[in-house]
Amino acid sequence: RKQKAKTRRSKRFLQSREPKLTEGQKSSMIIRGGNSSETVSQALKDVYALKKPNAVLYKRKNMVRPFDDSTALEFFSKKSDCSLFLFGSHNKKRPNNLIFGRMFDFHVLDMFELGIERFVSLRDVKTDTCPEGTKPLLVFAGELFETDREHQRLRNLLTDFFCGPRVSAVRLAGLEHVLHFTALEGKIYMRSYKVLLKKSGCRTPRIQLQDMGPSFDFVMRRNHMASDDLYKTAHRQPRGVKPKKKKNISHDAFGTRLGRLHMQKQDLDKLQTRKMKGLRKRRGEQTAETAAAAAKAPRTDE
Amino acid sequence: MASCSFEDVLAKAERDEAEKLKGITVSKELDLEFDPGNLLAFDKNRIDTREFKDCKREDFLRSLARDNTQLLVNEIWKLPTERVEEVLVAKLPDPTTLLPREKPAPKPKPPTKWEQFAKLKGIQKKKKTNLVWDEVHKEWRRRWGYKRAKDDTKEWLIEVPENADPSEHQFNKRNKAKKERVARNEYNRLKNIARAQKIKVPGMGLAPTPRQSKAELAQAVNVAKISTASVGKFQDNLPKEKTPKNTGKKRKFQPLIGDFSSEKQKQLDLLKVMDSKKPRLDVTKAVNKQMREEDMESRHKNKKDFGKKGRRGKMSGKGKAGGKGPKGKGRKPQMKQGKR
């Protein structure tokens, strides 16, 4: 049933939740499951700290099993208008479980279950962290991310989760945070470092990294990937977004921009050229003029 | 001789360059794939598992991260930069990794009647100023809305035009015309919306009723039942249907001229009650009733909000007990959806 807005404020609120041509940053909801250990709770809090302004943390226990029944998650996502989620739980069969997932149109698109084998929290690493909301540098390493289909989808999901708002320009001194994911033998190591830009001989600085932030050792467990056509539908962009191709402009191999001008047929006899004042016909001075013209001719030839 | 020194100079320059770039060069087997729009880098190189196990893990990962980050930063530093408010900023290109959308693309709305006409005639939208100069009040006022520049309705003097009826009320005429304009605008707006959503509008065929509640449906059934020539007397009930018993007159009035003695008695009783010093209101009963009402209200409110927030609210499960505390009705002021 469609919600009707009774005040202008509520109308603005509903409009902000409608689908738009170009979308802003995705919000994420971080949910705690039926039973969760100290590790999982701390892990959820750390990820919440990383994603601070655009995340909601549901600290109370939710008896939900995402892989069996995702209607509760979809309901939460609809209420809070979040399309990314992180569900943490702990039981004997699957200890320290984190499920990363995303939604399309408030239905589950992809879900990946990762088990935490080793976790170092923000509290344990005693260095100063970068300010909230900095766009992190993302690095993925490991050929598994290229060859294995599930790892490819996981890479896409992790990029979506951690990438932050889309910006047109970035402050060069503000690149402080880097998240590094390594895929090795079915395990994924996520590390987060603070970037220190040191002087080097030339303009580009030399990088030094300092341990910061949460670090996880994940092991891949179950997953639920979207079917190919649903995935393709989710990527479909509306018509207004693609930049309009300008006609008659082309770029050649050297990068120069070439344009084409279309002209009407010109009558070369009546073409306007530079006016040579001396060549103008004067009355009664024919001989002088012809002599002047003869004198001018060799000069103009030069 | 000269050519030798020339080559020497070139070689020296190259060595100097290499020295300078030593700090930032990283050698890798395969080049990384970059997506500067997302500040993303992907390293496809094989990771030496032996090295991973031999050295300490963290150090190996950190050096790998350092190399990859160095390459990514080199790539970012190659982008065009500009100075924005004394800060050096690099302009990022569009991101190349395809990320799925959050919601499906919005469908373009069909143009309204006016928009169609404007497109047909080639009428462009003219940009208008926000404020207009009002001569009467000698100040800048908004073009339309509250306290606008030329407000017809606020005129205190209207000249009666020559061809008009002298007894006609000019102010009323103006107000009526405005009301008609407003109503017509609203009707046209709704027609545009109906055309966009392809819903029928009343006036052009009956509007279909939206999803009805159980009570509404029951009422509709009852009304349909008695809408026969014999007012539903011969309409059979469905197997489990019960006839509603509360039909008929809801209030019974005594006839105007009836039993004189009973009427006299009634009037005398009324006078006696008015005369007596004892109050009609039983205070204890009234207070109990009020308290019960308050309890029900607060319990319903609590239940409603508890169900709404689900397990997400930050209040504890024992919040209800706190409700009967000293604050009473004003316990949770933020929950009241009163006038803002």
XYZ file of C-alpha atoms in Angstrom, chain A:
302
model
C 0.000 0.000 0.000
C 1.397 3.366 -0.934
C 2.075 5.721 1.974
C 0.449 9.114 1.614
C 2.224 12.190 2.876
C 0.118 14.543 4.959
C 2.699 17.270 5.600
C 5.366 18.838 3.457
C 8.076 17.472 5.723
C 6.832 13.900 5.333
C 6.507 14.460 1.592
C 10.180 15.474 1.434
C 11.076 12.397 3.471
C 9.203 10.072 1.135
C 10.732 11.743 -1.900
C 14.205 11.197 -0.498
C 13.465 7.482 -0.383
C 12.177 7.205 -3.923
C 14.410 5.748 -6.630
C 16.520 8.429 -8.297
C 18.423 8.699 -11.566
C 21.866 8.878 -9.943
C 21.975 7.293 -6.548
C 23.771 8.611 -3.532
C 25.697 6.609 -1.012
C 24.222 3.308 0.109
C 23.403 2.966 3.787
C 24.140 -0.221 5.631
C 22.510 -1.901 8.583
C 24.534 -3.914 11.030
C 22.418 -6.491 12.802
C 23.146 -8.752 15.697
C 21.789 -12.266 15.439
C 20.241 -14.673 17.897
C 23.348 -15.500 19.837
C 26.616 -13.698 19.395
C 29.967 -13.945 21.042
C 32.189 -11.161 22.286
C 34.200 -11.353 19.055
C 31.173 -10.883 16.866
C 29.758 -8.015 18.910
C 33.085 -6.201 18.868
C 33.491 -6.874 15.144
C 30.064 -5.400 14.425
C 30.873 -2.322 16.478
C 34.150 -1.833 14.616
C 32.570 -2.069 11.195
C 29.916 0.357 12.372
C 32.669 2.767 13.374
C 34.194 2.469 9.900
C 30.916 3.153 8.165
C 29.671 5.701 10.688
C 27.361 8.242 9.161
C 25.648 5.888 6.744
C 25.081 2.916 8.965
C 22.590 1.802 11.567
C 23.509 -0.654 14.272
C 20.805 -2.912 15.656
C 22.288 -4.106 18.880
C 19.436 -6.218 20.171
C 19.080 -9.879 19.370
C 17.163 -10.710 16.236
C 16.232 -14.350 15.793
C 16.707 -14.332 12.055
C 18.278 -16.919 9.818
C 19.149 -15.072 6.627
C 19.841 -18.147 4.563
C 16.511 -19.744 5.397
C 14.188 -16.796 5.525
C 15.170 -13.361 4.371
C 11.803 -11.630 4.811
C 12.752 -10.141 8.172
C 15.914 -8.636 6.701
C 13.943 -7.241 3.795
C 11.454 -5.679 6.186
C 14.249 -4.022 8.167
C 15.826 -2.768 4.975
C 12.569 -1.267 3.789
C 11.968 0.473 7.107
C 15.429 1.944 7.401
C 16.090 2.404 3.673
C 19.369 0.497 3.752
C 20.550 -1.653 0.901
C 23.691 -3.169 2.465
C 23.642 -5.359 5.535
C 26.017 -7.151 7.861
C 24.566 -9.853 10.061
C 26.634 -11.301 12.872
C 25.834 -14.453 14.817
C 27.504 -17.259 16.732
C 26.518 -20.858 17.279
C 28.288 -24.118 17.752
C 28.023 -25.171 14.141
C 29.106 -21.823 12.739
C 31.185 -19.916 15.245
C 31.788 -16.197 14.798
C 29.749 -15.821 11.692
C 29.407 -12.658 9.654
C 27.094 -12.402 6.678
C 27.783 -9.565 4.253
C 24.920 -8.868 1.918
C 23.235 -6.387 -0.339
C 19.735 -5.738 -1.569
C 18.177 -4.666 -4.788
C 14.715 -3.148 -4.564
C 14.533 -4.392 -0.959
C 15.040 -8.016 -1.963
C 18.211 -9.902 -1.243
C 20.655 -9.786 -4.144
C 23.846 -11.387 -2.780
C 24.844 -12.828 0.585
C 28.236 -14.140 1.649
C 28.829 -15.905 4.934
C 32.337 -15.423 6.338
C 33.661 -16.957 9.495
C 36.060 -14.965 11.661
C 39.119 -16.972 12.563
C 41.183 -14.208 14.018
C 40.121 -10.719 14.900
C 42.034 -7.738 16.199
C 39.746 -4.955 17.283
C 40.121 -1.188 17.075
C 40.524 -1.047 20.809
C 43.485 -3.392 20.861
C 45.501 -1.426 18.347
C 46.548 1.680 20.157
C 47.209 4.079 17.304
C 45.186 7.129 16.390
C 42.593 6.541 13.725
C 41.666 8.678 10.770
C 38.557 10.844 10.935
C 35.124 9.397 10.327
C 33.879 9.303 6.800
C 37.213 9.348 4.955
C 36.990 7.523 1.678
C 39.310 4.528 2.022
C 41.719 3.195 -0.562
C 40.748 -0.352 -1.435
C 43.291 -2.930 -2.523
C 42.494 -6.513 -3.439
C 45.333 -8.988 -3.826
C 45.373 -12.568 -4.929
C 44.617 -14.254 -8.219
C 41.637 -16.039 -6.627
C 39.795 -12.739 -6.858
C 40.191 -12.926 -10.606
C 39.748 -16.604 -11.393
C 37.088 -17.853 -9.005
C 33.541 -16.698 -9.714
C 32.508 -16.552 -6.081
C 35.555 -14.530 -5.172
C 34.805 -12.122 -8.000
C 31.332 -11.543 -6.669
C 32.701 -11.185 -3.160
C 35.179 -8.594 -4.402
C 32.318 -6.645 -5.963
C 30.325 -6.861 -2.757
C 33.211 -5.761 -0.559
C 33.899 -2.832 -2.892
C 30.259 -1.855 -2.676
C 30.272 -2.166 1.086
C 33.398 -0.207 1.882
C 33.785 2.208 -0.983
C 32.075 5.223 0.507
C 30.447 8.124 -1.296
C 31.110 8.814 -4.939
C 33.249 11.926 -5.197
C 34.464 13.891 -8.165
C 37.704 15.056 -6.572
C 39.780 13.963 -3.624
C 42.174 15.901 -1.427
C 45.621 14.464 -2.007
C 46.709 14.878 1.582
C 43.507 13.269 2.829
C 44.183 9.755 1.572
C 44.709 8.299 5.012
C 42.936 4.998 5.198
C 43.623 1.848 3.199
C 41.773 -1.465 3.388
C 43.711 -4.403 2.039
C 42.067 -7.728 1.187
C 44.182 -10.772 0.390
C 42.700 -14.005 -0.883
C 44.783 -17.072 -0.219
C 43.802 -20.736 -0.072
C 40.127 -20.102 0.525
C 40.811 -17.588 3.253
C 40.516 -13.841 3.091
C 42.705 -11.580 5.158
C 41.406 -8.094 5.677
C 43.771 -5.511 7.074
C 43.316 -1.832 7.584
C 46.231 0.598 7.723
C 46.808 4.276 8.164
C 48.701 5.810 5.269
C 51.694 8.017 6.006
C 52.939 10.080 3.091
C 56.659 10.593 3.331
C 58.908 12.797 1.285
C 60.502 11.202 -1.699
C 62.700 12.671 -4.385
C 59.850 13.611 -6.672
C 56.272 14.837 -6.492
C 54.690 11.505 -5.623
C 55.251 10.680 -1.963
C 56.604 7.470 -0.564
C 54.073 5.418 1.326
C 54.524 4.028 4.756
C 51.814 2.091 6.456
C 50.902 2.003 10.081
C 48.734 -0.674 11.615
C 45.352 0.596 12.497
C 41.829 -0.479 12.828
C 40.207 -3.850 12.767
C 41.912 -6.766 11.080
C 40.068 -9.955 10.222
C 40.985 -13.406 9.034
C 37.924 -14.692 7.237
C 37.098 -18.143 5.972
C 34.531 -18.557 3.237
C 31.405 -20.435 4.245
C 28.066 -20.511 2.492
C 26.922 -17.951 -0.009
C 23.884 -16.988 -1.969
C 24.636 -15.294 -5.257
C 22.011 -13.645 -7.386
C 21.051 -15.235 -10.666
C 22.648 -13.727 -13.725
C 19.562 -11.991 -15.032
C 18.722 -10.474 -11.648
C 22.296 -9.255 -11.454
C 21.986 -7.729 -14.903
C 18.684 -6.049 -14.011
C 20.296 -4.544 -10.961
C 22.967 -2.972 -13.129
C 20.591 -1.450 -15.619
C 21.095 2.299 -15.691
C 18.316 4.704 -16.602
C 18.515 6.576 -19.853
C 19.342 9.961 -18.440
C 22.571 8.897 -16.809
C 24.789 8.151 -19.791
C 26.566 11.271 -20.978
C 25.243 12.474 -24.302
C 27.612 11.849 -27.191
C 28.414 15.064 -28.944
C 28.294 14.736 -32.701
C 31.096 15.876 -34.989
C 33.731 15.652 -32.252
C 36.357 12.942 -32.407
C 39.643 12.214 -30.731
C 42.604 11.008 -32.729
C 45.398 8.736 -31.592
C 47.469 11.530 -30.083
C 44.655 12.707 -27.883
C 43.882 15.859 -29.839
C 40.270 16.796 -30.152
C 39.053 17.179 -33.710
C 35.844 18.706 -34.874
C 33.968 18.770 -38.151
C 32.293 21.844 -39.541
C 29.679 21.548 -42.222
C 29.467 24.530 -44.605
C 27.200 25.407 -47.439
C 28.593 25.584 -50.979
C 30.564 28.814 -51.352
C 30.839 30.931 -54.456
C 34.564 31.454 -54.740
C 34.171 34.489 -56.994
C 32.281 36.420 -54.375
C 34.559 35.343 -51.516
C 35.475 38.118 -49.091
C 39.261 38.387 -48.898
C 41.540 41.018 -47.415
C 41.026 44.433 -48.836
C 44.024 45.847 -50.645
C 43.266 49.527 -50.583
C 45.734 50.307 -53.249
C 44.104 47.907 -55.691
C 40.829 49.711 -55.618
C 39.824 51.213 -58.951
C 39.938 55.043 -58.984
C 38.324 57.192 -61.653
C 40.607 59.059 -64.029
C 43.778 57.473 -62.861
C 43.854 54.448 -65.061
C 47.477 54.665 -66.198
C 48.826 55.406 -62.732
C 46.739 52.603 -61.378
C 47.907 50.044 -63.884
C 51.492 51.094 -63.210
C 50.892 50.770 -59.467
C 49.250 47.411 -60.010
C 52.213 46.248 -62.061
C 54.558 47.471 -59.335
C 52.503 45.786 -56.627
C 52.231 42.483 -58.461
C 55.859 41.322 -57.989
C 55.736 42.456 -54.326
C 52.566 40.500 -53.539
C 54.041 37.510 -55.318
C 56.816 37.475 -52.777
